[in-house]
Amino acid sequence: MEPIIQIKNVTKTFIGKDNQVEALKGISLDINKGDIYGIIGMSGAGKSTLVRCLNYLEKPTTGTVVVEDQDLSTLTEAELRKVRTGIAMIFQHFNLLMQRSVLDNVCFPMEIVGVKKQAARKRAMELLEIVGLKEKADAYPSQLSGGQKQRVAIARALANTPKILLCDEATSALDPTTTKEILKLLQDINKQYGITIVIITHEMAFAKDISHRVIFMEGGVIVEEGTPDELFSSENARVREFIGKVSA
Ligand code: ADP
């Protein structure tokens, strides 16, 4: 398996006024191309910080993140912006532009990289079709349900044909049925386009269903990483306790 992201000895310390938090304490991990990685763990484990280090929204304190053979620490801001067009991200609260229509939201990242308006609109319509929202192209985000908003965010994330999609609690604001639908959509996108997906999730059953590999984090370290079957039959007491707790 070919790694698309290589994380080596990454630490991240947040320094506050009168305290410091070691959010990541030495993470090393290869993320294979085309796989879905589910990251699980209690709140505060460092999941979000780790995911944000993968596109340098957070810069690691020490260690390296290599994406497709490029060490992100060696890049200029301009080079980093270019790499980031290949690493899309979706969020818990969707982060849509409320003053823009659905179509214009999806066009937005293409505008930024200079795609011509007509070409952008054509691609945006194709993407809306993929996420099942073509008929909502002229609607505004406030007129959509949570699940529909996340579909728009997914269409927008795919606009510049990323190789990697990072999902930070992308389903945490959604009900179980909608969560299932969104995870199914992400799975379809992974299958169809071979996009590598890293997804932080609290939905253990779904993490198990859609992930090729699962990472359990606690206290800023990876306690265990493996296939869903390996994780869910782990002998590690911490993993067992976590899985028992959340599936109880
Ligand atoms: P998770 O995603 O697993 O809930 P996070 O990565 O959000 O965990 O947070 C890990 C730790 O780092 C927590 O103790 C959190 O309070 C701290 N932290 C995260 N971001 C910041 C920040 N910008 N400044 C200070 N502390 C932070």
XYZ file of C-alpha atoms and ligand atoms in Angstrom:
275
model
C 0.000 0.000 0.000
C 1.233 3.407 -0.947
C 1.029 6.075 1.766
C -0.427 9.407 0.665
C 0.265 11.011 4.067
C 3.200 10.163 6.334
C 3.090 11.516 9.856
C 6.340 11.220 11.831
C 6.767 11.978 15.532
C 4.286 14.835 15.456
C 3.758 16.766 18.667
C 1.580 19.809 19.226
C 1.729 21.936 22.349
C -0.689 24.817 22.801
C 0.824 27.473 24.987
C -1.681 29.558 26.929
C -1.170 32.449 29.339
C -0.655 30.318 32.396
C -0.787 26.761 31.142
C 0.212 24.584 28.265
C -1.580 21.660 26.698
C 0.243 18.842 24.985
C -2.513 17.996 22.517
C -0.351 15.568 20.494
C 2.481 13.671 22.140
C 4.351 11.962 19.331
C 2.130 10.671 16.547
C 3.518 8.492 13.758
C 1.221 7.057 11.128
C 1.104 6.263 7.430
C -2.228 6.966 5.745
C -2.709 4.773 2.698
C -3.969 6.150 -0.568
C -7.642 5.458 -1.265
C -8.538 4.249 2.223
C -11.090 5.605 4.702
C -9.616 6.197 8.168
C -11.994 6.567 11.097
C -10.571 8.368 14.127
C -12.284 7.594 17.419
C -11.632 8.598 21.021
C -12.997 10.712 23.864
C -13.350 14.454 23.629
C -9.953 16.097 24.192
C -8.003 13.086 22.881
C -6.358 15.194 20.155
C -8.379 13.952 17.162
C -9.218 17.362 15.776
C -5.694 18.697 16.311
C -4.247 15.727 14.458
C -6.610 16.168 11.519
C -5.832 19.897 11.384
C -2.103 19.111 11.285
C -2.648 17.129 8.078
C -3.244 20.293 6.062
C -1.234 22.567 8.344
C -4.271 24.465 9.602
C -2.322 23.664 12.785
C 1.445 23.556 12.484
C 2.985 20.741 14.509
C 5.335 21.862 17.287
C 7.797 19.122 16.271
C 7.759 16.276 13.761
C 6.860 16.127 10.094
C 3.803 15.700 7.906
C 4.595 14.555 4.374
C 1.766 14.689 1.826
C 2.515 13.026 -1.517
C 6.241 13.291 -0.860
C 6.097 16.971 0.096
C 7.206 17.835 3.618
C 4.693 20.536 4.564
C 7.169 22.224 6.925
C 9.419 23.136 3.992
C 6.713 24.891 1.956
C 6.046 28.609 1.608
C 2.537 29.924 2.341
C 1.827 30.021 -1.412
C 3.013 26.442 -1.879
C 0.970 25.385 1.121
C -2.169 26.965 -0.346
C -1.588 24.934 -3.485
C -1.199 21.687 -1.528
C -4.368 22.569 0.409
C -6.447 22.634 -2.778
C -5.742 18.901 -2.891
C -6.818 18.418 0.745
C -10.458 19.383 1.240
C -12.192 19.607 4.574
C -15.753 19.452 5.898
C -16.899 20.514 9.356
C -19.559 19.870 11.964
C -21.311 23.184 11.308
C -20.922 23.030 7.520
C -19.343 26.522 7.222
C -21.439 27.505 4.219
C -21.629 31.086 2.985
C -25.131 32.083 4.032
C -25.481 34.994 1.586
C -24.722 32.794 -1.408
C -26.930 30.291 -3.175
C -26.127 26.588 -3.070
C -24.639 26.785 -6.574
C -22.486 29.785 -5.675
C -21.249 28.045 -2.528
C -20.018 25.140 -4.632
C -18.467 27.554 -7.163
C -16.582 29.434 -4.459
C -13.388 27.317 -4.201
C -13.169 27.236 -7.995
C -13.437 31.055 -8.128
C -10.519 31.271 -5.710
C -8.234 29.238 -7.964
C -9.367 31.166 -11.054
C -11.712 28.721 -12.816
C -13.856 30.594 -15.382
C -17.399 31.265 -14.237
C -19.157 29.124 -16.833
C -16.859 26.131 -16.308
C -17.255 26.470 -12.545
C -21.053 26.513 -12.790
C -21.041 23.454 -15.018
C -18.842 21.520 -12.619
C -20.857 22.735 -9.627
C -24.048 21.348 -11.206
C -22.320 18.006 -11.785
C -21.205 17.949 -8.163
C -24.700 18.815 -6.931
C -25.984 15.908 -8.947
C -23.448 13.582 -7.281
C -24.621 14.659 -3.808
C -28.283 14.493 -4.863
C -29.093 18.202 -4.608
C -29.312 19.435 -8.166
C -32.821 20.765 -7.674
C -31.606 22.979 -4.790
C -28.979 24.830 -6.847
C -30.764 28.181 -6.475
C -31.795 27.728 -2.838
C -29.962 29.406 0.055
C -28.373 27.479 2.932
C -31.018 28.733 5.401
C -33.655 26.891 3.340
C -31.913 23.527 3.715
C -31.923 20.795 6.361
C -28.692 19.888 8.182
C -28.138 16.864 5.972
C -28.667 18.932 2.831
C -26.234 21.596 4.100
C -23.591 18.923 4.643
C -24.220 17.625 1.113
C -23.559 21.124 -0.226
C -20.379 21.270 1.869
C -19.308 17.913 0.417
C -19.984 19.118 -3.155
C -17.958 22.245 -2.397
C -15.144 20.168 -0.887
C -14.946 18.115 -4.083
C -14.898 21.158 -6.377
C -11.150 21.252 -6.973
C -10.867 17.427 -7.236
C -9.015 16.861 -3.969
C -7.088 13.664 -3.328
C -7.776 13.807 0.392
C -10.941 14.711 2.291
C -10.725 15.534 6.001
C -13.963 15.326 7.980
C -13.935 16.981 11.391
C -17.034 15.730 13.240
C -18.949 16.082 9.980
C -21.984 14.225 11.266
C -22.076 15.367 14.898
C -24.865 17.891 14.286
C -27.039 15.400 12.396
C -29.657 12.865 13.461
C -28.817 9.133 13.152
C -30.655 8.566 9.858
C -29.056 11.576 8.199
C -25.674 10.593 9.626
C -26.028 7.222 7.984
C -26.904 8.828 4.644
C -23.952 11.228 4.780
C -21.525 8.438 5.686
C -22.914 6.355 2.824
C -22.332 9.299 0.475
C -18.741 9.619 1.709
C -18.266 5.907 1.175
C -19.623 6.164 -2.391
C -17.302 9.094 -3.114
C -14.350 7.127 -1.761
C -15.224 4.143 -3.935
C -15.975 6.087 -7.077
C -13.156 8.627 -7.020
C -10.568 6.890 -4.840
C -10.345 9.899 -2.529
C -8.565 9.161 0.737
C -10.876 10.091 3.613
C -9.983 10.807 7.234
C -13.062 11.076 9.394
C -13.442 11.856 13.075
C -16.598 10.199 14.267
C -18.514 9.349 17.399
C -20.640 6.869 15.524
C -18.875 3.629 16.340
C -21.138 1.397 14.295
C -20.654 3.564 11.216
C -16.921 3.913 11.813
C -16.857 0.154 11.736
C -18.980 -0.059 8.601
C -17.244 2.454 6.388
C -13.608 2.616 7.576
C -10.829 0.549 6.104
C -8.754 1.407 9.163
C -9.666 2.789 12.571
C -7.447 4.837 14.886
C -8.181 5.048 18.599
C -6.658 8.096 20.270
C -6.340 8.986 23.926
C -4.328 11.673 25.694
C -2.594 12.846 22.517
C -1.327 9.445 21.420
C -2.552 6.701 19.114
C -3.371 3.833 21.434
C -4.257 1.474 18.609
C -4.613 1.484 14.826
C -5.897 -1.326 12.657
C -8.771 -2.729 10.650
C -12.228 -2.292 12.218
C -12.235 -6.000 13.116
C -8.863 -5.689 14.832
C -9.959 -2.641 16.818
C -13.299 -4.078 17.795
C -11.730 -7.319 19.009
C -8.774 -5.559 20.660
C -7.268 -6.950 23.854
C -6.164 -3.467 24.893
C -8.054 -2.489 28.047
C -8.327 1.191 27.058
C -9.768 0.343 23.648
C -12.178 -2.174 25.122
C -13.346 0.262 27.747
C -13.941 3.008 25.159
C -15.806 0.746 22.780
C -17.859 -0.707 25.639
C -18.742 2.774 26.873
C -19.860 4.233 23.574
C -21.764 1.179 22.387
C -23.529 0.686 25.751
P -10.629 16.103 20.245
O -10.792 16.492 18.822
O -10.206 14.677 20.420
O -11.809 16.442 21.096
P -8.770 18.312 20.317
O -7.728 18.016 19.312
O -9.853 19.278 19.956
O -9.406 16.949 20.848
O -8.064 18.870 21.635
C -6.967 18.216 22.266
C -6.508 19.071 23.435
O -5.922 20.272 22.950
C -7.626 19.489 24.379
O -7.120 19.506 25.703
C -7.945 20.891 23.918
O -8.479 21.663 24.963
C -6.590 21.400 23.467
N -6.682 22.406 22.394
C -7.163 22.194 21.139
N -7.070 23.314 20.395
C -6.516 24.265 21.203
C -6.144 25.634 21.020
N -6.322 26.262 19.858
N -5.594 26.276 22.084
C -5.397 25.654 23.261
N -5.711 24.370 23.495
C -6.255 23.670 22.484
